[in-house]
Coordinates of C-alpha atoms and ligand atoms in Angstrom, one line a residue:
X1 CA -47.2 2.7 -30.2
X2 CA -44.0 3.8 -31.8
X3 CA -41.7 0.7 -33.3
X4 CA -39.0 -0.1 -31.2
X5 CA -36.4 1.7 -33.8
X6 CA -38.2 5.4 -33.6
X7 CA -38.1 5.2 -30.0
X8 CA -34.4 4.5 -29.7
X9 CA -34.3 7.7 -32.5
X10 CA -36.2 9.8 -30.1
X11 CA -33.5 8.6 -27.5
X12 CA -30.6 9.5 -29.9
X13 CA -31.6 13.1 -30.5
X14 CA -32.1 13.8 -27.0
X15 CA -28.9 12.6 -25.7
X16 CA -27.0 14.6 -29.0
X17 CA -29.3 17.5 -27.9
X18 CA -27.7 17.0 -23.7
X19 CA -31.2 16.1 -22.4
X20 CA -31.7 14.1 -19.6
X21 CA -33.4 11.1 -20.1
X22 CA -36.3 9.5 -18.4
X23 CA -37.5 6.5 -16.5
X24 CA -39.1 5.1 -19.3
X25 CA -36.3 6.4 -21.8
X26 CA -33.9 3.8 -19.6
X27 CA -37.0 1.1 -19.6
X28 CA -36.6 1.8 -23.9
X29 CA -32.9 1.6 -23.8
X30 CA -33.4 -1.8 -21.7
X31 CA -36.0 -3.3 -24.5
X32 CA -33.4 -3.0 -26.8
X33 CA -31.7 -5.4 -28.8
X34 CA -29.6 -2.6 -31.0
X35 CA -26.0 -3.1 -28.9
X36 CA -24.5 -1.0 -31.7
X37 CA -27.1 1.9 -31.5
X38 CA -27.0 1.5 -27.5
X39 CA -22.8 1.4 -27.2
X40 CA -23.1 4.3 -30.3
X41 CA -24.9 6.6 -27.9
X42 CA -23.0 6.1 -24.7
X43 CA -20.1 6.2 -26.8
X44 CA -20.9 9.9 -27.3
X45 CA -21.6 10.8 -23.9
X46 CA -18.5 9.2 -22.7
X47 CA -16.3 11.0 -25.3
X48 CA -18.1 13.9 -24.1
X49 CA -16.7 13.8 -20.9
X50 CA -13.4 11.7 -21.0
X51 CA -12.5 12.1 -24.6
X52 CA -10.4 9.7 -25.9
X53 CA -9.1 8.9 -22.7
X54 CA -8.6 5.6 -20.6
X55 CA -7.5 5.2 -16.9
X56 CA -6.6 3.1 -14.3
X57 CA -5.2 3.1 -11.1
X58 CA -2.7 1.0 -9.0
X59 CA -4.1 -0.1 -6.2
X60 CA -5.0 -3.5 -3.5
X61 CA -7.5 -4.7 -1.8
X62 CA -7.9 -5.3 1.9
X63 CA -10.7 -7.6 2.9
X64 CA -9.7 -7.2 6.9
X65 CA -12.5 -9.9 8.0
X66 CA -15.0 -12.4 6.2
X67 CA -16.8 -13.1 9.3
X68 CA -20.2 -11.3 8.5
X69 CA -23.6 -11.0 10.8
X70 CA -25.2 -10.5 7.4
X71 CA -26.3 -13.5 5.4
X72 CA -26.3 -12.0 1.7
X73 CA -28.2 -14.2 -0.6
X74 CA -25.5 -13.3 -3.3
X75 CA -22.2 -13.1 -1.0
X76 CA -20.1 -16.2 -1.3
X77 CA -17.3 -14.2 0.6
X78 CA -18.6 -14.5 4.0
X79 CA -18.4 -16.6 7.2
X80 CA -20.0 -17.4 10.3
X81 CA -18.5 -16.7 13.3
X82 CA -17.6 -20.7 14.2
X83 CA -16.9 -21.1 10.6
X84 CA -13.2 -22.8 10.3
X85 CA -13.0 -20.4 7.3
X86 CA -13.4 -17.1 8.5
X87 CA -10.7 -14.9 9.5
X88 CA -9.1 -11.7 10.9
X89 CA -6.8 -9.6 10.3
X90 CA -4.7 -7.9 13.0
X91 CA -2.6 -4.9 13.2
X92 CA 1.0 -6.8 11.5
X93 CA -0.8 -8.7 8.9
X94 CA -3.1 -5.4 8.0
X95 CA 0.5 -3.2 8.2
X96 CA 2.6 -5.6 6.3
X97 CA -0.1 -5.8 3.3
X98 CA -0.2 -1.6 3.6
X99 CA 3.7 -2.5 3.2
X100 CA 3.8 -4.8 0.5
X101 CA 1.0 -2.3 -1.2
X102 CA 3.7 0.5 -1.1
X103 CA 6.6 -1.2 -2.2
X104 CA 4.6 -1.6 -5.6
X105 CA 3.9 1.7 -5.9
X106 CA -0.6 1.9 -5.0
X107 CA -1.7 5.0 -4.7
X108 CA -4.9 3.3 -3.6
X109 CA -6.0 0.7 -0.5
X110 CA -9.2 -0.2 -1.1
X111 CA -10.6 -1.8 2.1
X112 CA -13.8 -3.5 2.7
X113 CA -15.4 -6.4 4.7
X114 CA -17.5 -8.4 6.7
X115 CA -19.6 -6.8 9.9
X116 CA -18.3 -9.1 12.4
X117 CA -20.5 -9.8 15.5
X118 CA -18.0 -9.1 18.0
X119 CA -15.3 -6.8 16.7
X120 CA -15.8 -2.9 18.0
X121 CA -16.2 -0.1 15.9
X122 CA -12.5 1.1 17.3
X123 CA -11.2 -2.3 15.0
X124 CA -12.5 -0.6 12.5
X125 CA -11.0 2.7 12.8
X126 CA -7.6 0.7 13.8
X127 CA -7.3 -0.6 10.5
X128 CA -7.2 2.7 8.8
X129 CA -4.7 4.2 11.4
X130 CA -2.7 1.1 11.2
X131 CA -2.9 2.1 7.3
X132 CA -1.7 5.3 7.3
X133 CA 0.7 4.8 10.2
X134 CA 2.5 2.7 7.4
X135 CA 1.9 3.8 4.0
X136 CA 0.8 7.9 5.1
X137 CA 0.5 8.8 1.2
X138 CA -1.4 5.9 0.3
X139 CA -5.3 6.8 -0.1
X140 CA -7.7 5.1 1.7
X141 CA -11.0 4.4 0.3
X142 CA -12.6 2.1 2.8
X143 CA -15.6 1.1 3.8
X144 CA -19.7 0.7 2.2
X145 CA -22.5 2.7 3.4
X146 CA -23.1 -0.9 4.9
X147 CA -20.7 -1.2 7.2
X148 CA -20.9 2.5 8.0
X149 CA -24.5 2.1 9.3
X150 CA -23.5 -1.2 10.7
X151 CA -20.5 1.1 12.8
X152 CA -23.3 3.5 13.7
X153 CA -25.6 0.7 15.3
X154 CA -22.6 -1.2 17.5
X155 CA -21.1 2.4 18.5
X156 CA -24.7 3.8 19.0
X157 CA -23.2 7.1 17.6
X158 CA -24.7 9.7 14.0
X159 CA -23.4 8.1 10.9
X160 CA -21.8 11.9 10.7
X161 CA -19.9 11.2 14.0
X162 CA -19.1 7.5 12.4
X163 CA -17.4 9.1 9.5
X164 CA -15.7 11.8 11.2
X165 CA -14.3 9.6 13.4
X166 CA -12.9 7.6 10.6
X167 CA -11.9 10.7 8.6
X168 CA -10.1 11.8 11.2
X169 CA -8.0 8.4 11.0
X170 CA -6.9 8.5 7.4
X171 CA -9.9 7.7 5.6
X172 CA -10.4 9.1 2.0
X173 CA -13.1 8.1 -0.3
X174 CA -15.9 6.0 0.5
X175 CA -15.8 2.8 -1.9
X176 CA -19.4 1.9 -4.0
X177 CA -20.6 -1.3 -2.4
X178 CA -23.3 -2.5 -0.6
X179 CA -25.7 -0.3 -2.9
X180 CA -26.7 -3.8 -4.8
X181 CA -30.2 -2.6 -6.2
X182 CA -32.0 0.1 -4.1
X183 CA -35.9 -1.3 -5.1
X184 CA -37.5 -2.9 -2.1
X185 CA -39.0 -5.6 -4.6
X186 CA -35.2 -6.8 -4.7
X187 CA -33.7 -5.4 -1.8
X188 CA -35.8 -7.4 0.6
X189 CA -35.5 -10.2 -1.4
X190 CA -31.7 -10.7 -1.6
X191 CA -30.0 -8.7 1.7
X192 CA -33.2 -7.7 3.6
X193 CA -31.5 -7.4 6.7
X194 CA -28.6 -5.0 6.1
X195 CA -28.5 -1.1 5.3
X196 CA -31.5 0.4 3.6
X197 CA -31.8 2.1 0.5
X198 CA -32.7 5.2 2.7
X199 CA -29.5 4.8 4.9
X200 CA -27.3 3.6 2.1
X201 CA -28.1 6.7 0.6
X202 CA -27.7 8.8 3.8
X203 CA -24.3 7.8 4.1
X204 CA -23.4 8.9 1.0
X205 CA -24.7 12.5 1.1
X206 CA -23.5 12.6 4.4
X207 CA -20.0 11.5 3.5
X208 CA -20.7 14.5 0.7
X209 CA -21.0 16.7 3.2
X210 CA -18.0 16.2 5.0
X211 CA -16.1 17.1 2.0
X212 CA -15.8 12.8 0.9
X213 CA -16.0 11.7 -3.0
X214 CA -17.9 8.1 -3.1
X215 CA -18.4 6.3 -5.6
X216 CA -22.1 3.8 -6.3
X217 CA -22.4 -0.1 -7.5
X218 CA -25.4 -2.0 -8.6
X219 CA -25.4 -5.8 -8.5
X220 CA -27.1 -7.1 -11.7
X221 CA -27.9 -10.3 -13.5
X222 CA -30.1 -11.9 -10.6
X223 CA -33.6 -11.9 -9.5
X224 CA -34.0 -8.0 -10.4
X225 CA -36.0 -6.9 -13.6
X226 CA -35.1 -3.8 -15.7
X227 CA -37.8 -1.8 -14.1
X228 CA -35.6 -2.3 -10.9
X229 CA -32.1 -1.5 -12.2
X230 CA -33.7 1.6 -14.2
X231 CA -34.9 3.0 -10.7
X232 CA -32.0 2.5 -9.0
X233 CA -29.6 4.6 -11.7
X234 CA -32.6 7.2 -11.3
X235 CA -32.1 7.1 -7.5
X236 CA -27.9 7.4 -7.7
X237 CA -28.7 10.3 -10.2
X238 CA -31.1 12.0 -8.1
X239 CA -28.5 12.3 -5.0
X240 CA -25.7 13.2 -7.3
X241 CA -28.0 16.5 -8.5
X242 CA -28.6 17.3 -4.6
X243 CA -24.6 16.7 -3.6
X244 CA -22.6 16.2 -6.9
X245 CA -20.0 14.6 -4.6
X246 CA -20.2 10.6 -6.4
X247 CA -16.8 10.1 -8.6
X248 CA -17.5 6.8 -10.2
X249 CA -20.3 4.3 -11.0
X250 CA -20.0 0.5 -11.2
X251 CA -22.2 -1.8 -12.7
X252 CA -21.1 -5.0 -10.6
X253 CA -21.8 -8.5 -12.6
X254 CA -23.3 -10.9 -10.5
X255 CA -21.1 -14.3 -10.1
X256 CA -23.2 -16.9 -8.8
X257 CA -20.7 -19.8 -8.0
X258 CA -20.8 -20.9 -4.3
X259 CA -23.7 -17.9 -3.2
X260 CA -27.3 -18.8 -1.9
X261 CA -28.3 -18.2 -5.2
X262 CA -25.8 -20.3 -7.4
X263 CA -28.6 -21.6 -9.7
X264 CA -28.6 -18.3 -11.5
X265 CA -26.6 -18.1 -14.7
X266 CA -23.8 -15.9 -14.8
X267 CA -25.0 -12.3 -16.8
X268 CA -24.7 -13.0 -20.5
X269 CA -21.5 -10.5 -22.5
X270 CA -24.6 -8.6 -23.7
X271 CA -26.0 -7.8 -20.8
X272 CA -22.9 -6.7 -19.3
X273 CA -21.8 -4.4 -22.6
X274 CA -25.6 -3.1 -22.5
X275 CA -25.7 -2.1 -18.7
X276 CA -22.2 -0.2 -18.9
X277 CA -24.2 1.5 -21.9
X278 CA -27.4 2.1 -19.9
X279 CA -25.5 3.4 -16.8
X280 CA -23.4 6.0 -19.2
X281 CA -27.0 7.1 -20.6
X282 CA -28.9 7.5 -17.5
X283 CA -25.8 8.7 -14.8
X284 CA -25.4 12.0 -16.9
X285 CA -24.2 13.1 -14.0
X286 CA -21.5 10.8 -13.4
X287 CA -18.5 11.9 -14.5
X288 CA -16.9 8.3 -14.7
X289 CA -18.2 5.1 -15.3
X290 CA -16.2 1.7 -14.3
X291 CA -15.5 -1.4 -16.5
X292 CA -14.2 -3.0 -13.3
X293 CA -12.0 -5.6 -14.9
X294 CA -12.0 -8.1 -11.9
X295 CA -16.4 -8.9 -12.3
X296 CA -16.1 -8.8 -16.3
X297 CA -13.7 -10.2 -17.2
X298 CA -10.5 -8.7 -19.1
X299 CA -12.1 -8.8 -22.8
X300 CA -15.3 -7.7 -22.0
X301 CA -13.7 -5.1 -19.7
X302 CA -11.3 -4.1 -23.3
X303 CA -14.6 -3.8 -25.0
X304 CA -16.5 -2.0 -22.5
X305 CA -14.2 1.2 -23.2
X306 CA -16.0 1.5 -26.2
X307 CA -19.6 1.0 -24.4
X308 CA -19.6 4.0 -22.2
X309 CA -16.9 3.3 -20.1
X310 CA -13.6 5.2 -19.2
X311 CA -11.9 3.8 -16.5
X312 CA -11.1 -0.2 -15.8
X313 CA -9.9 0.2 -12.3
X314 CA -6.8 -1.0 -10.8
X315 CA -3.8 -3.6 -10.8
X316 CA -6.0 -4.8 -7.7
X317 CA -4.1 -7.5 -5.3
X318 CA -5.8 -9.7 -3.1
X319 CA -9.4 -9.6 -4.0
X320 CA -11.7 -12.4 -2.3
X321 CA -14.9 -10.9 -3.4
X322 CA -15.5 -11.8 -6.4
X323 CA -13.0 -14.7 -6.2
X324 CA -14.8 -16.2 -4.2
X325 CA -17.8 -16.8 -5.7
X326 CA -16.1 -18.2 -8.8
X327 CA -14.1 -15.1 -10.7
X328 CA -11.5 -16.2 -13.3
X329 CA -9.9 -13.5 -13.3
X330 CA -5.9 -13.0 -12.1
X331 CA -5.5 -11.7 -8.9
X332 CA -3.8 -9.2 -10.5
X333 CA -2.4 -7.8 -14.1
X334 CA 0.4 -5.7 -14.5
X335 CA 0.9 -2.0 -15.4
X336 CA 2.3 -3.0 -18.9
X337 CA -1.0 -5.1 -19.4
X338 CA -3.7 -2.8 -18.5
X339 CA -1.8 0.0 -20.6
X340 CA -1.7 -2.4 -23.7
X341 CA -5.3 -3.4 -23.1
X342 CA -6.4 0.4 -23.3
X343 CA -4.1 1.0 -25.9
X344 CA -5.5 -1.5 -28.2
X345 CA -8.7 -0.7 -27.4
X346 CA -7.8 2.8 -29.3
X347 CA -8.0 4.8 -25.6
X348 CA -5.1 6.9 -24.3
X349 CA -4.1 5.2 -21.0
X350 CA -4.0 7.8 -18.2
X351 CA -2.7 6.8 -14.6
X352 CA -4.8 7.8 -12.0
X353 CA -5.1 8.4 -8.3
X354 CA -8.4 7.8 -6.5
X355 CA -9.9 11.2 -6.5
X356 CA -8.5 11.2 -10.7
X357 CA -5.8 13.4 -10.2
X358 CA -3.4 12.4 -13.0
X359 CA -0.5 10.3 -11.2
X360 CA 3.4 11.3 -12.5
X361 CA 5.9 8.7 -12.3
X362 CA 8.8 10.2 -13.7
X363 CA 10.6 11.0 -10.5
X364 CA 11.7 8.5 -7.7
X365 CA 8.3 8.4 -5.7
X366 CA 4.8 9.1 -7.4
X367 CA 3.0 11.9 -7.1
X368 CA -0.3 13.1 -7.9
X369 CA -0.4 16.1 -10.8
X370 CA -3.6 17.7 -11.7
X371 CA -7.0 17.0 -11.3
X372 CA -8.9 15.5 -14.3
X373 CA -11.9 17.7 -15.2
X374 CA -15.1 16.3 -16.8
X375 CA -17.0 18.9 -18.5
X376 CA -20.3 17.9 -17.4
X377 CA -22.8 19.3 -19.5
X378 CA -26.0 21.8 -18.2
X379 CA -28.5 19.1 -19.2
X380 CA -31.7 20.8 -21.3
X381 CA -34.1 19.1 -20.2
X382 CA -33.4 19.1 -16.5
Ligands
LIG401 O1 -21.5 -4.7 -2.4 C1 -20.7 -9.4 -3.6 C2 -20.7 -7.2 -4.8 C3 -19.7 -5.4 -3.8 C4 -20.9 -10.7 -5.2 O2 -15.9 1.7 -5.3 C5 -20.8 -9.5 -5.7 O3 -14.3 1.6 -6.7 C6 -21.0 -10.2 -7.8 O4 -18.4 -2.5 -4.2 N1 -21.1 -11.5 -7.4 C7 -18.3 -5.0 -3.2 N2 -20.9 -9.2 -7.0 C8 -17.3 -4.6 -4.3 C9 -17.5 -3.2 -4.7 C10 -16.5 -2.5 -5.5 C11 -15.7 -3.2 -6.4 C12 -14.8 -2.5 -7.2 C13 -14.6 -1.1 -7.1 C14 -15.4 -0.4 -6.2 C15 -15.2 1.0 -6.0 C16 -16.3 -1.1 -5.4 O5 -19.5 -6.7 -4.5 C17 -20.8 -5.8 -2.9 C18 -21.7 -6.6 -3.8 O6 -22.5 -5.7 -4.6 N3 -20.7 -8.7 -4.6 N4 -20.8 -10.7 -3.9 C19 -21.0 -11.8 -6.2 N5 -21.1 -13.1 -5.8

């Protein structure tokens, strides 16, 4: 049996040497204690590919309804359809946040929800037109592979028809939730009921296919084991060799306050610096990997720039996701902040637009300039 210390060695040289790593590398990296050799390595490979850089975006969040059919052993965020708490949004309320978004200059709407029992798929393609109808150059990145398989089974229509017909709306990226953790041992365990890994990842390489960037989550720090979260970045990595068309991963901390499964400790700093290291390591074809700020927490966001990650996502407004079950963080933190943040965390901060086209704010509106390039590597060992 090799120690523990030549193994993580044998892992060194092959990610200096550009070689893929295995299953049972990522279980290695996983059994791990060494947080400076693990955050050392993904350091490299996220140099690599974003250099010194840093980026965020400016964006909000639309959650348009918490009533959900799904009962999400994690989700703290949704409501029944009787429940005095849920709500709807309709076309003023969803045009004046699309509004309000604008007048603070997002480039960005990110828009996701429940799957309410009653509303038609048309609601759902409303909201993006009602979008664009008032903020035409804000991006829309809307919608999991979730609720696009949801829209599939109440329109009784191809997810490829689904997404065209949302495409042809306004919609622009396909957001990373509803992925949680793809291994049935979990899966089944936690959200049974929704979108499989098998659809989850049809959508996906369908939305690829029609010319859409997505990006992927995985929920961690719950009932799931390494084993599990090892196979799912293996999974995500496999798709993105077949369609290359994923921007962004995001390793999503679970927050346990007011969800089915509130017993569960929040995931320790350690775990959350050594997943963002893991995820760098394994997603080698990934050319970004999210420290979103909002689930980590500021600080440990700061520090995760230095533990594989290169982007910390947005000024985001409005987010009930995570709030809900129990997030500390601000609703929102300035421009000024987030660029200090970066700053001090020696990374140049680079303003992005969803699809990381560098934004330029020097005249009266923004606009986006030219498309960030990550040199992905020819692996050797693939
Ligand atoms: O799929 C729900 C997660 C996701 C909880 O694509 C929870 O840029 C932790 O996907 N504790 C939705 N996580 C959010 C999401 C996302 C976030 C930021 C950026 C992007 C992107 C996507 O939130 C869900 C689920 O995995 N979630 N409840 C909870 N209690």
């Amino acid at each position: 049996m090799p120690s523990e210390a030549s193994n993580l060695r044998a892992i060194r040289e092959k990610v200096e040497a550009r070689e893929r790593l295995s299953f049972e590398d990522g279980l290695a990296l996983e059994a791990s204690n060494d947080l400076f050799a693990l955050g050392a390595m993904a350091n490299l490979v996220r140099e690599r590919y974003n250099g010194n850089f840093g980026y965020y975006n400016v964006n909000t969040h639309i959650n348009p309804t918490n009533v959900c059919v799904y009962k999400c052993d994690f989700c703290a965020f949704r409501a029944d359809l009787d429940d005095p708490r849920g709500y709807t949004m309709d076309q003023t309320q969803i045009k004046e946040r699309a509004l309000q978004a604008r007048s603070r200059g997002a480039t960005e709407l990110h828009i996701v929800g429940g799957l309410h029992h009653k509303l038609p798929f048309q609601y759902y393609v409303d909201v993006v037109r009602w979008v664009k109808e008032a903020a035409p150059e804000i991006h829309v990145k809307a919608y999991t592979g979730v609720e696009v398989e949801w829209f599939a089974k109440i329109d009784r229509r191809p997810i490829r028809e689904i997404l065209e017909r949302l495409i042809e709306a306004g919609l622009g990226s396909l957001p990373g939730g509803g992925a949680e953790i793809f291994h049935p041992e979990v899966r089944d365990a936690i959200c049974g009921a929704k979108a499989s890994t098998e659809t989850w990842l049809e959508v996906h390489r369908t939305a690829h296919q029609l010319g859409l960037h997505s990006n992927a989550t995985m929920l961690y720090g719950h009932v799931e084991k390494a084993k599990h979260r090892i196979d799912h970045l293996v999974r995500l990595r496999e798709l993105q060799d077949e369609t290359g068309g994923f921007q962004t991963f995001i390793p999503l901390a679970f927050h346990p306050d007011h969800s089915r499964m509130d017993e569960i400790p929040k995931p320790s700093g350690v775990m959350d610096l050594k997943t963002m290291a893991i995820s760098r390591l394994m997603l080698d074809n990934f050319p970004h990997i999210k420290a979103y700020w909002v689930m980590l927490g500021i600080k440990t966001a700061q520090v995760a720039l230095a533990f594989g990650a290169d982007d910390i996502d947005g000024t985001v407004v409005h987010e009930k996701i995570y709030h809900e079950a129990g997030a500390e963080t601000p609703q929102e933190v300035t421009v000024a902040e987030i660029r200090r943040l970066i700053g001090e965390a020696g990374r140049i901060p680079v303003e992005r637009d969803t699809l990381y086209h560098r934004v330029d704010r020097t005249g009266e509106r923004w606009v986006s300039g030219e498309h960030i390039d990550v040199p992905l590597l020819t692996l050797a060992g693939k």
